[in-house]
mmCIF file of N, CA and C in Angstrom:
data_model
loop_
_atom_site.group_PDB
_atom_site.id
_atom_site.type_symbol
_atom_site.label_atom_id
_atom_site.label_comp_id
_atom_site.label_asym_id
_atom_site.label_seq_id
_atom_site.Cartn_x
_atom_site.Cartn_y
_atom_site.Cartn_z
ATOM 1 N N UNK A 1 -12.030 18.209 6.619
ATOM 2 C CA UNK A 1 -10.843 17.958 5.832
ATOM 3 C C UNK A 1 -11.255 17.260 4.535
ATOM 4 N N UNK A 2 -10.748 17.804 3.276
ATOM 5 C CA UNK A 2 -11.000 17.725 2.248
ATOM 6 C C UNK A 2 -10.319 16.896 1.473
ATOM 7 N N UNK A 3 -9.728 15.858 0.494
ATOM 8 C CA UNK A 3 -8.628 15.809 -0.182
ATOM 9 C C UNK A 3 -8.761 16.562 -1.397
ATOM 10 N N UNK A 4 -7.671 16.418 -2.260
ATOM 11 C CA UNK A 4 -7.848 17.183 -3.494
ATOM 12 C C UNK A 4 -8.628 16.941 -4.352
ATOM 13 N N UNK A 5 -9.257 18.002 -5.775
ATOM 14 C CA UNK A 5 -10.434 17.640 -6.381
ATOM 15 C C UNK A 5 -9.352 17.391 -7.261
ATOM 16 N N UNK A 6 -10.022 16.955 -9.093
ATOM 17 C CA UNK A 6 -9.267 16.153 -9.943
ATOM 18 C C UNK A 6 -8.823 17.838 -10.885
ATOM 19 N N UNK A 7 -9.583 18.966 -10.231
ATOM 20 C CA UNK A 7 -8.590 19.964 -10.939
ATOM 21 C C UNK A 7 -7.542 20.355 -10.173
ATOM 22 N N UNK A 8 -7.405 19.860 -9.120
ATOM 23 C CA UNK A 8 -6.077 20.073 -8.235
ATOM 24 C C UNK A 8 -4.614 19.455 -8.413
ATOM 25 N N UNK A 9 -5.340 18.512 -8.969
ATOM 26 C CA UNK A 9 -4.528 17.352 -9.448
ATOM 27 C C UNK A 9 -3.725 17.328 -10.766
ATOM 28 N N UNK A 10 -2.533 16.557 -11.017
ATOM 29 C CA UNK A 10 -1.481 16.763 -12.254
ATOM 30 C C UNK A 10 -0.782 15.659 -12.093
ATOM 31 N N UNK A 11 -0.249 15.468 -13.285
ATOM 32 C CA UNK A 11 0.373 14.121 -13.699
ATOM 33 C C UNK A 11 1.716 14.261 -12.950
ATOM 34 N N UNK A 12 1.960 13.199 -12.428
ATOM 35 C CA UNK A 12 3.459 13.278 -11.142
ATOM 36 C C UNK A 12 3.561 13.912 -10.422
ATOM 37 N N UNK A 13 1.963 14.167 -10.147
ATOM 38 C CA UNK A 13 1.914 14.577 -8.102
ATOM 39 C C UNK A 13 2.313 13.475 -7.457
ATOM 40 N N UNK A 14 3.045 13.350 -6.493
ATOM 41 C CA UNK A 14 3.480 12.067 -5.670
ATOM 42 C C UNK A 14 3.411 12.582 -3.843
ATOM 43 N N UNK A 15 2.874 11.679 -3.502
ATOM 44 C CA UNK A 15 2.697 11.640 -1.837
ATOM 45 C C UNK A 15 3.419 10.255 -1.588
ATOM 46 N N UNK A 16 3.877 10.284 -0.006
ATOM 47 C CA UNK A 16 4.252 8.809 0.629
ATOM 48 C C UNK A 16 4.269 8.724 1.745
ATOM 49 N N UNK A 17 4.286 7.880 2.807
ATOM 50 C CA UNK A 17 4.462 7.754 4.167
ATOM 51 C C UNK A 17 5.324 6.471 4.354
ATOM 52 N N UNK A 18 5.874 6.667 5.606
ATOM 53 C CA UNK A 18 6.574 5.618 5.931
ATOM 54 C C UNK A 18 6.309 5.055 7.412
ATOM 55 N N UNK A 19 6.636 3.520 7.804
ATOM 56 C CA UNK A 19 6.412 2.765 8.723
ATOM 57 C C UNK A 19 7.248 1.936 8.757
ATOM 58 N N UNK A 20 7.552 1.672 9.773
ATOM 59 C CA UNK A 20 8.660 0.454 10.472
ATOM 60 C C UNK A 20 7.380 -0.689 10.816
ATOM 61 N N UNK A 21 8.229 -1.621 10.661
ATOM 62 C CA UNK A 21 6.326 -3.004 10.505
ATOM 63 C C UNK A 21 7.099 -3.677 11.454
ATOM 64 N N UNK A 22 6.400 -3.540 12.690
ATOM 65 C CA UNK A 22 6.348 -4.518 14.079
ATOM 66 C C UNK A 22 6.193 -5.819 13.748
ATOM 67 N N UNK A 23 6.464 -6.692 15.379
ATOM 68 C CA UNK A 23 5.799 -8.045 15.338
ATOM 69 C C UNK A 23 4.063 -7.369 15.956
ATOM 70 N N UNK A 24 3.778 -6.216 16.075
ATOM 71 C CA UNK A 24 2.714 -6.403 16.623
ATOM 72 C C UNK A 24 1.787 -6.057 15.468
ATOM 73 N N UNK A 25 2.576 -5.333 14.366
ATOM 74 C CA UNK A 25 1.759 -5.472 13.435
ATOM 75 C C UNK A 25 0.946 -6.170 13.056
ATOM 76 N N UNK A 26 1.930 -7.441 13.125
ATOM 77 C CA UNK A 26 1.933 -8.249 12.200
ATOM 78 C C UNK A 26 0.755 -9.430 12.539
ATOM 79 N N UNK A 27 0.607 -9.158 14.032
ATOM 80 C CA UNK A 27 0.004 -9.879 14.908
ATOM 81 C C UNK A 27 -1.741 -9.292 14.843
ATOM 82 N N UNK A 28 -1.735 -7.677 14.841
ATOM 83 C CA UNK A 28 -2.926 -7.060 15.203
ATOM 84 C C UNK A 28 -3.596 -7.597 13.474
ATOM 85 N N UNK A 29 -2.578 -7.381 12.327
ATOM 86 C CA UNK A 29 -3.417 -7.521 10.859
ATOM 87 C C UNK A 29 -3.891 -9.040 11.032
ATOM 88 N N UNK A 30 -3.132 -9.769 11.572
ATOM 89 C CA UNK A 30 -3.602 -11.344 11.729
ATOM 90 C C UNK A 30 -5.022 -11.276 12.334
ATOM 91 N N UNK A 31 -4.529 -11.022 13.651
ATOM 92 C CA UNK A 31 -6.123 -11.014 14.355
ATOM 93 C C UNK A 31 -7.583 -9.949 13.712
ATOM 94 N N UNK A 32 -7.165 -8.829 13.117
ATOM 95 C CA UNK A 32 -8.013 -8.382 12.366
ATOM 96 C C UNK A 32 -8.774 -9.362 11.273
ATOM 97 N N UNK A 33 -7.892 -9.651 10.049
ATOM 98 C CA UNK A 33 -8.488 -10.571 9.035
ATOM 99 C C UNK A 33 -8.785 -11.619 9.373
ATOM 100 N N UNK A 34 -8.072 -12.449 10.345
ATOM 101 C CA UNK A 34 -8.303 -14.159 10.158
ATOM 102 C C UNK A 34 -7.094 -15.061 9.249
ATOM 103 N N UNK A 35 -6.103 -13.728 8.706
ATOM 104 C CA UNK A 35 -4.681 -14.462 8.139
ATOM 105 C C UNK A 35 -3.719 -14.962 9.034
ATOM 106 N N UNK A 36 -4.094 -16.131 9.591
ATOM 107 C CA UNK A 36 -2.826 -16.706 10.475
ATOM 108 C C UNK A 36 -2.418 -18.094 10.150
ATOM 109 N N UNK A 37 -1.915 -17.302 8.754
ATOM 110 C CA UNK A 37 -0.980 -18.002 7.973
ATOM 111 C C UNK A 37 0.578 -18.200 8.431
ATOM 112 N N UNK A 38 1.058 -19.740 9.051
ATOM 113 C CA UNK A 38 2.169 -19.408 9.996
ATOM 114 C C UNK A 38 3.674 -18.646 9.366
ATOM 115 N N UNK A 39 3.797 -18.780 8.015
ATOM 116 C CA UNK A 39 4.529 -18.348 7.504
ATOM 117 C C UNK A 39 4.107 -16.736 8.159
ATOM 118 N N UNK A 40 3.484 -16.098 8.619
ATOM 119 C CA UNK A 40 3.556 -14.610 9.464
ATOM 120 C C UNK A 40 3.413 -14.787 10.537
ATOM 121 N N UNK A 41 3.310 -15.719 11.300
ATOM 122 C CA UNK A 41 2.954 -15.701 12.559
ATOM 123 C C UNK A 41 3.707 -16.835 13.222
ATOM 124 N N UNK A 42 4.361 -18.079 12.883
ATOM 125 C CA UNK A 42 5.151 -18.898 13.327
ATOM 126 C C UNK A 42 6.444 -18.453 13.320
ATOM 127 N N UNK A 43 7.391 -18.460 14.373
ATOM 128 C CA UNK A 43 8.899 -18.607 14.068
ATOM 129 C C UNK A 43 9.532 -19.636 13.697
ATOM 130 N N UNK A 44 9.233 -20.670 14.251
ATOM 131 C CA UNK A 44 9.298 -22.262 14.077
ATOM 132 C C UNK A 44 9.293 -22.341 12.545
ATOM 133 N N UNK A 45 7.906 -22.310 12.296
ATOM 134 C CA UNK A 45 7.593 -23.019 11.188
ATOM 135 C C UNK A 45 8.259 -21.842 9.516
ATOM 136 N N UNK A 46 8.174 -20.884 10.247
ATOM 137 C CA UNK A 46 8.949 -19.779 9.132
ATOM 138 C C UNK A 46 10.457 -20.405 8.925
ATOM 139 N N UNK A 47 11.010 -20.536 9.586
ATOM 140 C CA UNK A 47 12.289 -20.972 9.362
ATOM 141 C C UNK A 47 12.693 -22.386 8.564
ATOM 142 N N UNK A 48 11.558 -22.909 8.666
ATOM 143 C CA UNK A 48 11.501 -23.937 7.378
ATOM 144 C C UNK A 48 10.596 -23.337 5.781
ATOM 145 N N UNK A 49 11.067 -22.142 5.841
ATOM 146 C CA UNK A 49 10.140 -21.548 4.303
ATOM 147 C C UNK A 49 11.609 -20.899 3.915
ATOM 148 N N UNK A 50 11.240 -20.737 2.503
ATOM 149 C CA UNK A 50 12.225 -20.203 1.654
ATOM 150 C C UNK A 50 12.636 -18.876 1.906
ATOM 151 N N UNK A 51 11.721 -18.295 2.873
ATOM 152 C CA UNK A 51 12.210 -16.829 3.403
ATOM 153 C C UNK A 51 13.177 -17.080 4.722
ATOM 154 N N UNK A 52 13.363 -18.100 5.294
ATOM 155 C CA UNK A 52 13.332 -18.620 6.521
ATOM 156 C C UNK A 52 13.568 -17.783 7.645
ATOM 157 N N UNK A 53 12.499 -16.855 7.629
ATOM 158 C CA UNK A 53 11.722 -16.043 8.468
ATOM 159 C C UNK A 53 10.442 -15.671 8.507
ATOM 160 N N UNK A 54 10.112 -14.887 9.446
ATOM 161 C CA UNK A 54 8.694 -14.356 9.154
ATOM 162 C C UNK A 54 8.891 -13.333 8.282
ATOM 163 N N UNK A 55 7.368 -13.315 7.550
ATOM 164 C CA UNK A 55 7.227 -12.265 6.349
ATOM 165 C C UNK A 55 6.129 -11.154 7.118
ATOM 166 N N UNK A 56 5.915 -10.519 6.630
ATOM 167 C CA UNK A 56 4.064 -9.779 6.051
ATOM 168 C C UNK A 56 3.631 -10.009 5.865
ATOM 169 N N UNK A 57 2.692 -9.998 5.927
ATOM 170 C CA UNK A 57 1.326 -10.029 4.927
ATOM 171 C C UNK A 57 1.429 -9.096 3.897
ATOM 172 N N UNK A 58 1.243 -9.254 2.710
ATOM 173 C CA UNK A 58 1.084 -8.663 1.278
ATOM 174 C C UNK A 58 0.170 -7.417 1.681
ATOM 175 N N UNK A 59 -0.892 -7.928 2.175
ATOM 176 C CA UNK A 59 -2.271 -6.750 2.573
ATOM 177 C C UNK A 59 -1.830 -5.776 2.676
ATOM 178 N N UNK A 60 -0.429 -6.378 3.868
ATOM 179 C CA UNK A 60 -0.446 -4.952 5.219
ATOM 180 C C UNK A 60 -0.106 -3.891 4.217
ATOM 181 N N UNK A 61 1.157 -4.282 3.372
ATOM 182 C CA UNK A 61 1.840 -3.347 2.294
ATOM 183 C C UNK A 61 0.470 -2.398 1.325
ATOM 184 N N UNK A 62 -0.170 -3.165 1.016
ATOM 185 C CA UNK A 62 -1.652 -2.549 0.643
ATOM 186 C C UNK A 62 -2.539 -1.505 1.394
ATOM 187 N N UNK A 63 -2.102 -1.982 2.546
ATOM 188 C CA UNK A 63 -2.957 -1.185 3.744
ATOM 189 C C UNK A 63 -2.311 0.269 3.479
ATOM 190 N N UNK A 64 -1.199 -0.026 3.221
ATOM 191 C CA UNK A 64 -0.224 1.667 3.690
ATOM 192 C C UNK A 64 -0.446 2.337 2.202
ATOM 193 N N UNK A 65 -0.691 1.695 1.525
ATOM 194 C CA UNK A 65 -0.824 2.446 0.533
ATOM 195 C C UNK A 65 -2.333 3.029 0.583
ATOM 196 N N UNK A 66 -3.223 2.164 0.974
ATOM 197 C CA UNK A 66 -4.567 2.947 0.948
ATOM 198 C C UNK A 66 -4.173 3.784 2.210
ATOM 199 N N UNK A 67 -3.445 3.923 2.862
ATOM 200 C CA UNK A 67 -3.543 4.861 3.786
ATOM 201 C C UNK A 67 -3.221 6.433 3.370
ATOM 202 N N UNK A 68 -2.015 6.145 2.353
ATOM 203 C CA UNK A 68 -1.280 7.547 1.550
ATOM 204 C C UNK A 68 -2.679 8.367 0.557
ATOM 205 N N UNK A 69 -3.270 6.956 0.078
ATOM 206 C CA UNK A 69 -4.600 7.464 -1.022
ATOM 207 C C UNK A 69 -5.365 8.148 -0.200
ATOM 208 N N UNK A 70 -6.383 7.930 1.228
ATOM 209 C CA UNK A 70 -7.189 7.986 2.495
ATOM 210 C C UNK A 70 -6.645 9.407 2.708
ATOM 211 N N UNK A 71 -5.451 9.570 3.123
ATOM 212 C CA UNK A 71 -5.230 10.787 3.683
ATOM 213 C C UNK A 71 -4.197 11.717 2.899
ATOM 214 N N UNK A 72 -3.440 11.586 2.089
ATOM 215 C CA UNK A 72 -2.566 12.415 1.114
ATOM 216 C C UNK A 72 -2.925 12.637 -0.419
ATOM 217 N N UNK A 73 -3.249 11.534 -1.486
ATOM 218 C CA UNK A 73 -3.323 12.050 -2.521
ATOM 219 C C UNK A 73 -3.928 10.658 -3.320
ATOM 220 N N UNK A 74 -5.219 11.231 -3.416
ATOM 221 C CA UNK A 74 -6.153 12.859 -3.454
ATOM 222 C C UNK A 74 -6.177 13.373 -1.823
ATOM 223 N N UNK A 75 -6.529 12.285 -1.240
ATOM 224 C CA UNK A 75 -6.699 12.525 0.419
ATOM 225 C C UNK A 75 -8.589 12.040 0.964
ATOM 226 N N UNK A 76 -8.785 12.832 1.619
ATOM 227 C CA UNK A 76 -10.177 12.452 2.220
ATOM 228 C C UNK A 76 -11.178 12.960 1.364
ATOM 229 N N UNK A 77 -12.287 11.886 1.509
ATOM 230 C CA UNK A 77 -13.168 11.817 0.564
ATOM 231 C C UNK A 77 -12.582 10.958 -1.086
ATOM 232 N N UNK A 78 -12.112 10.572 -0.940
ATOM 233 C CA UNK A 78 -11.594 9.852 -2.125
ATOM 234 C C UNK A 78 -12.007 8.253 -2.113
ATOM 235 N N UNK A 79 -12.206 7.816 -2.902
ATOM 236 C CA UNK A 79 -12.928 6.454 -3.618
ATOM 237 C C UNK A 79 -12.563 5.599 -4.369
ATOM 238 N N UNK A 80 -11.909 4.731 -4.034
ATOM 239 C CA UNK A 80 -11.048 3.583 -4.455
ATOM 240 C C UNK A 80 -12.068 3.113 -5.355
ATOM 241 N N UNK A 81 -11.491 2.448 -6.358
ATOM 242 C CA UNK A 81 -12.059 1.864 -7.092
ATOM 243 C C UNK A 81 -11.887 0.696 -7.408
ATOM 244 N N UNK A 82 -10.406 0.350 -7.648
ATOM 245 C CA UNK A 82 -9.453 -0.745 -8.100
ATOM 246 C C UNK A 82 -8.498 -0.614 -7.857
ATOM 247 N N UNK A 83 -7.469 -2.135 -7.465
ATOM 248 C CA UNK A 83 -6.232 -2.075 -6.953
ATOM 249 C C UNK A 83 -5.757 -3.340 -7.466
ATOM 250 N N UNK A 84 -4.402 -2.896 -8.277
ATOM 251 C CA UNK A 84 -3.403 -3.861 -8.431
ATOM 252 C C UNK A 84 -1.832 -3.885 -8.018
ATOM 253 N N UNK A 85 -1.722 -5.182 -7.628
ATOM 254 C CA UNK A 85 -0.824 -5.511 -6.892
ATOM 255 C C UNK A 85 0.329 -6.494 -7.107
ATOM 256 N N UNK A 86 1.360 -6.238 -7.335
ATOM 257 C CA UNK A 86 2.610 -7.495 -7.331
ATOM 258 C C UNK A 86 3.448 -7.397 -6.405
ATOM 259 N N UNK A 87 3.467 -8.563 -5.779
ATOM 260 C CA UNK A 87 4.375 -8.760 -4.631
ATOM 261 C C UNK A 87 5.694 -9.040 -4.872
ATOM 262 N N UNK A 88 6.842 -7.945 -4.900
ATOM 263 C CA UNK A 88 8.093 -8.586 -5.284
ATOM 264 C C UNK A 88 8.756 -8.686 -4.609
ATOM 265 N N UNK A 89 9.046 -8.556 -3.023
ATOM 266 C CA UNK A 89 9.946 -9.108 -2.112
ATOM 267 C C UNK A 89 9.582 -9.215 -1.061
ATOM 268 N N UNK A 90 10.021 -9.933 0.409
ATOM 269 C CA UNK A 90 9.470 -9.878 1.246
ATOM 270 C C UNK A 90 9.568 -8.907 2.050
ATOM 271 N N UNK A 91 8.813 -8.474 3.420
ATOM 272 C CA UNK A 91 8.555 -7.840 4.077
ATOM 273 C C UNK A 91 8.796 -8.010 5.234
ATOM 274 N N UNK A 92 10.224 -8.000 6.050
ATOM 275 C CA UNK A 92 10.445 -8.737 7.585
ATOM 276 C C UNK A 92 9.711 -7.454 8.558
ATOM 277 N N UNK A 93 9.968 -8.212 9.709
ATOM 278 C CA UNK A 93 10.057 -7.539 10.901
ATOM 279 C C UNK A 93 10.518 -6.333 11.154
ATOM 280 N N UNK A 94 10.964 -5.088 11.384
ATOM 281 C CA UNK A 94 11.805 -4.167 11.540
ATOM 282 C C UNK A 94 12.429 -3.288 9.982
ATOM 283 N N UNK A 95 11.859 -3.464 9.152
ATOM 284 C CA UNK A 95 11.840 -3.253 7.660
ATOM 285 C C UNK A 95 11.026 -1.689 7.824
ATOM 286 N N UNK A 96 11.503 -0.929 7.187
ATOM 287 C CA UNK A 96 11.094 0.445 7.322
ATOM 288 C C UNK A 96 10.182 0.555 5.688
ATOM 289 N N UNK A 97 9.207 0.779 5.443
ATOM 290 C CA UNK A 97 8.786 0.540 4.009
ATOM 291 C C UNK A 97 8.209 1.797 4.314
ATOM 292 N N UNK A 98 8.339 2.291 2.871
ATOM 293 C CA UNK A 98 7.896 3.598 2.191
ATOM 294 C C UNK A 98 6.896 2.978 0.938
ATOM 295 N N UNK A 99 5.501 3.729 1.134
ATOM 296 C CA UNK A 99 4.798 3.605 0.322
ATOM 297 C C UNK A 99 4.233 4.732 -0.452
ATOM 298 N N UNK A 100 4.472 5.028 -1.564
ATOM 299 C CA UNK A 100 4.116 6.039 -2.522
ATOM 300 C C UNK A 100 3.311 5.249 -3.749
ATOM 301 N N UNK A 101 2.553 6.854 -3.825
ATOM 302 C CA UNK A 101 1.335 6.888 -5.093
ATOM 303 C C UNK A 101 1.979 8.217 -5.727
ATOM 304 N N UNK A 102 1.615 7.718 -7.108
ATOM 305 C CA UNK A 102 2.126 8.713 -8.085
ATOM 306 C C UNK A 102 0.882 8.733 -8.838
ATOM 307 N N UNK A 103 0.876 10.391 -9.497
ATOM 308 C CA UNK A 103 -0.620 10.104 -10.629
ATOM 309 C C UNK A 103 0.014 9.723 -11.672
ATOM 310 N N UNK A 104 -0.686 9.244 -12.098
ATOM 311 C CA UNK A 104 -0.124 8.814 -13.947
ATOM 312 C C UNK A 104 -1.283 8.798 -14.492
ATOM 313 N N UNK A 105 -2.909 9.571 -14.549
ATOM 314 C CA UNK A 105 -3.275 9.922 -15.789
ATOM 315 C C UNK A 105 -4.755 9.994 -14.994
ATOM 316 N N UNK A 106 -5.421 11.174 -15.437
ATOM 317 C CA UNK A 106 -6.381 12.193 -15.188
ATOM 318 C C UNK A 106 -7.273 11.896 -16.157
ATOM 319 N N UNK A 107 -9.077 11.553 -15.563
ATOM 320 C CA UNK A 107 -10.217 11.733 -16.859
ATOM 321 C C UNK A 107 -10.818 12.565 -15.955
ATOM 322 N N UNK A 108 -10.904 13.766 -16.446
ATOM 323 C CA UNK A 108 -11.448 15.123 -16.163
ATOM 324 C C UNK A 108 -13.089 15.056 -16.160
ATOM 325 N N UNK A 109 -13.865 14.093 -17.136
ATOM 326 C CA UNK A 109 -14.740 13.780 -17.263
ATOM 327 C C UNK A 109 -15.325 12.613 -16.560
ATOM 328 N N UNK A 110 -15.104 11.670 -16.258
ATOM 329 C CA UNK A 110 -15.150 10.933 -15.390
ATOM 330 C C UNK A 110 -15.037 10.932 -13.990
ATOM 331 N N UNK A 111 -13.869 12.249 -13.898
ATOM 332 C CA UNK A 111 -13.848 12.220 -12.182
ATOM 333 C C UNK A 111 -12.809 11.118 -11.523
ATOM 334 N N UNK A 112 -12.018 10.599 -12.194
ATOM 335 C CA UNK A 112 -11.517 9.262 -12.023
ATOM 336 C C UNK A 112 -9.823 9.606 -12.558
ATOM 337 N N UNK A 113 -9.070 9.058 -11.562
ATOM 338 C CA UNK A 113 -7.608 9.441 -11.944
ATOM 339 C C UNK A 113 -7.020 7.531 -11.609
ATOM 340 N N UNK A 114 -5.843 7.529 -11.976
ATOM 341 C CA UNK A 114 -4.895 6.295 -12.116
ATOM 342 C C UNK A 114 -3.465 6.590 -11.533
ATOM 343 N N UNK A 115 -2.995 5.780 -10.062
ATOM 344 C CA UNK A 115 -1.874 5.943 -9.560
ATOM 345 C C UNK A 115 -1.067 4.896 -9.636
ATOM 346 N N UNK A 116 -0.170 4.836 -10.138
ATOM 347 C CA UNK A 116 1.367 3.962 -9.722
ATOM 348 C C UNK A 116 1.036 4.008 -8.117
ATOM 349 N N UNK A 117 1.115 2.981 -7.460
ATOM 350 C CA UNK A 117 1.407 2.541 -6.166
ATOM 351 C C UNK A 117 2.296 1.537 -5.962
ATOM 352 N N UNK A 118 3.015 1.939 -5.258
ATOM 353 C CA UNK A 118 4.403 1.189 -4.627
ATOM 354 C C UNK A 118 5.081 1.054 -3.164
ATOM 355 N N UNK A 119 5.548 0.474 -3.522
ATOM 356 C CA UNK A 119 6.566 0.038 -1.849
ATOM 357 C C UNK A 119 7.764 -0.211 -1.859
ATOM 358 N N UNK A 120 8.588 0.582 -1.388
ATOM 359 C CA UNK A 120 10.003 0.278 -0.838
ATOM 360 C C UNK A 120 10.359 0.380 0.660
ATOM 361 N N UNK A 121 11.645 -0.823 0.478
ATOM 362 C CA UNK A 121 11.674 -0.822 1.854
ATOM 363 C C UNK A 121 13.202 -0.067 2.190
ATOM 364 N N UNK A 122 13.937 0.051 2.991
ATOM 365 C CA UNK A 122 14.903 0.964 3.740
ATOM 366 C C UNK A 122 16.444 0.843 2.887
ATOM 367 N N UNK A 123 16.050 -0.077 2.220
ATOM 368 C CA UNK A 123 17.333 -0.254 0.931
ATOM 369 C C UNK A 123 16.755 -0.016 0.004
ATOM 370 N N UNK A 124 15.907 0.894 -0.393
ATOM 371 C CA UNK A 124 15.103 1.470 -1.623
ATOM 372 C C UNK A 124 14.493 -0.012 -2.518
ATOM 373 N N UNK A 125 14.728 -0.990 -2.276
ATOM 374 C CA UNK A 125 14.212 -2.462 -2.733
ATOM 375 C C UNK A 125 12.996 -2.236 -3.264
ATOM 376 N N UNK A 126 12.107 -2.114 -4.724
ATOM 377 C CA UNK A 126 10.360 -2.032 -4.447
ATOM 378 C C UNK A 126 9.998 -3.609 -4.116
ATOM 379 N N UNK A 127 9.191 -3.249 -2.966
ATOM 380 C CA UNK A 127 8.971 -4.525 -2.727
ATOM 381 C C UNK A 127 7.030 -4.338 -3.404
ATOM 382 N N UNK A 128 6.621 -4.361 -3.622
ATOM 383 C CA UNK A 128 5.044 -4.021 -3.716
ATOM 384 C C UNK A 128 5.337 -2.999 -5.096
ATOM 385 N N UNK A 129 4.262 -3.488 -6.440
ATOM 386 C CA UNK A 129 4.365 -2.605 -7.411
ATOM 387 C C UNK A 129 2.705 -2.873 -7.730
ATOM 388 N N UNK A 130 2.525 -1.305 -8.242
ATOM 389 C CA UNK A 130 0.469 -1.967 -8.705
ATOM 390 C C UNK A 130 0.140 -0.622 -9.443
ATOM 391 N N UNK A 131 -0.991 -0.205 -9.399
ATOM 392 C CA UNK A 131 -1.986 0.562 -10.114
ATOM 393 C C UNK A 131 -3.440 0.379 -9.188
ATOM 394 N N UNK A 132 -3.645 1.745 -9.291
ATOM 395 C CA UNK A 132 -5.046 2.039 -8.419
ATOM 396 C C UNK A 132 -5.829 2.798 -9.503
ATOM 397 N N UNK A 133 -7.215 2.467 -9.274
ATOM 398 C CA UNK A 133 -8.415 3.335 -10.261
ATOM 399 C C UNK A 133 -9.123 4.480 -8.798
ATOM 400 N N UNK A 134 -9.210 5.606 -8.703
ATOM 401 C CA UNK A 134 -9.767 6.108 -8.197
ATOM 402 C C UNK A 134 -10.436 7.124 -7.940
ATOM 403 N N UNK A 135 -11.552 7.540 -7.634
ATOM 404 C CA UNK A 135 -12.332 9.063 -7.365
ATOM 405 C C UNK A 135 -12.142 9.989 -7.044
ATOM 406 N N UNK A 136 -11.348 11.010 -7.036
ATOM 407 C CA UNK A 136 -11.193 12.300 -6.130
ATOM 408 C C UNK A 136 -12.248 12.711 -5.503
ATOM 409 N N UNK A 137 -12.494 13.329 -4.450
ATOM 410 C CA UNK A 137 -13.497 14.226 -3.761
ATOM 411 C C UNK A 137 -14.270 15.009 -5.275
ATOM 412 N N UNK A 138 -15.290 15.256 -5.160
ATOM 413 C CA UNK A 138 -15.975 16.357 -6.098
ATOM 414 C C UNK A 138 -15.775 17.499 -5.359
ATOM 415 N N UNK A 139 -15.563 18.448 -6.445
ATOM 416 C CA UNK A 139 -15.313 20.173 -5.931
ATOM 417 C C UNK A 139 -16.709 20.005 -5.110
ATOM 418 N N UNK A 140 -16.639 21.034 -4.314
ATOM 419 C CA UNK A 140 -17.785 21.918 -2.908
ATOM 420 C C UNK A 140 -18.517 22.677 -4.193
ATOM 421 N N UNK A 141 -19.826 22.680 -4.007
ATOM 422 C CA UNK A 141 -20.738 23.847 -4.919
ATOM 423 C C UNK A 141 -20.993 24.931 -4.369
#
């Protein structure tokens, strides 16, 4: 399985996937990284934060987006380069978030394309706004 090469590719190709974000999510990204930051992992202590609940992790929202790049667009074989990120709302429990990449601009010579990456959640809210630098697969010889 291939993803697309950068002549496959065009300005406002858009891919996305969507996920409902568990407490076990939220639990497995904790124990993965080492973020057990209680504001994601306390109930107690969340309820004394300005969200006064549990949140996300910022990452996870990151995660899904490298997941859309990984397997949709360009897809496999593709090569991150750079990722930017603004966190603009939170991310509860049971929150259905949609994460889409859009192209916004092709170097044919370079091999290297630039996506709008984003996140919304189930009230179209963007919660997650950024820009990715990345590699497409090279054409097969």
């Amino acid at each position: 399985m291939r993803g697309k090469t950068i002549d496959q590719l065009a300005i406002g190709d858009q891919e996305s996937l969507s996920k409902t974000i568990s407490e076990s999510d939220i639990y497995l990204f904790a124990g993965v990284t080492g973020d057990l930051n209680p504001a994601h992992i306390d109930r107690e202590y969340a309820k004394k934060t300005f969200f006064k609940q549990r949140i996300a992790h910022g990452m996870l929202m990151g995660g899904l987006i490298s997941a859309v790049i990984a397997m949709r667009l360009p897809g496999p074989g593709s090569i991150y380069r750079e990722q930017q990120l603004k966190f603009l709302a939170p991310v509860h429990i049971g929150d259905t978030i949609t994460s889409q990449v859009t192209v916004k601009s092709l170097d044919t010579e370079k091999n290297k394309i630039e996506l709008q990456t984003c996140c919304f959640n189930q009230d179209e809210v963007m919660v997650v706004d950024g820009t990715a630098v990345i590699h497409p697969p090279k054409p097969s010889k």
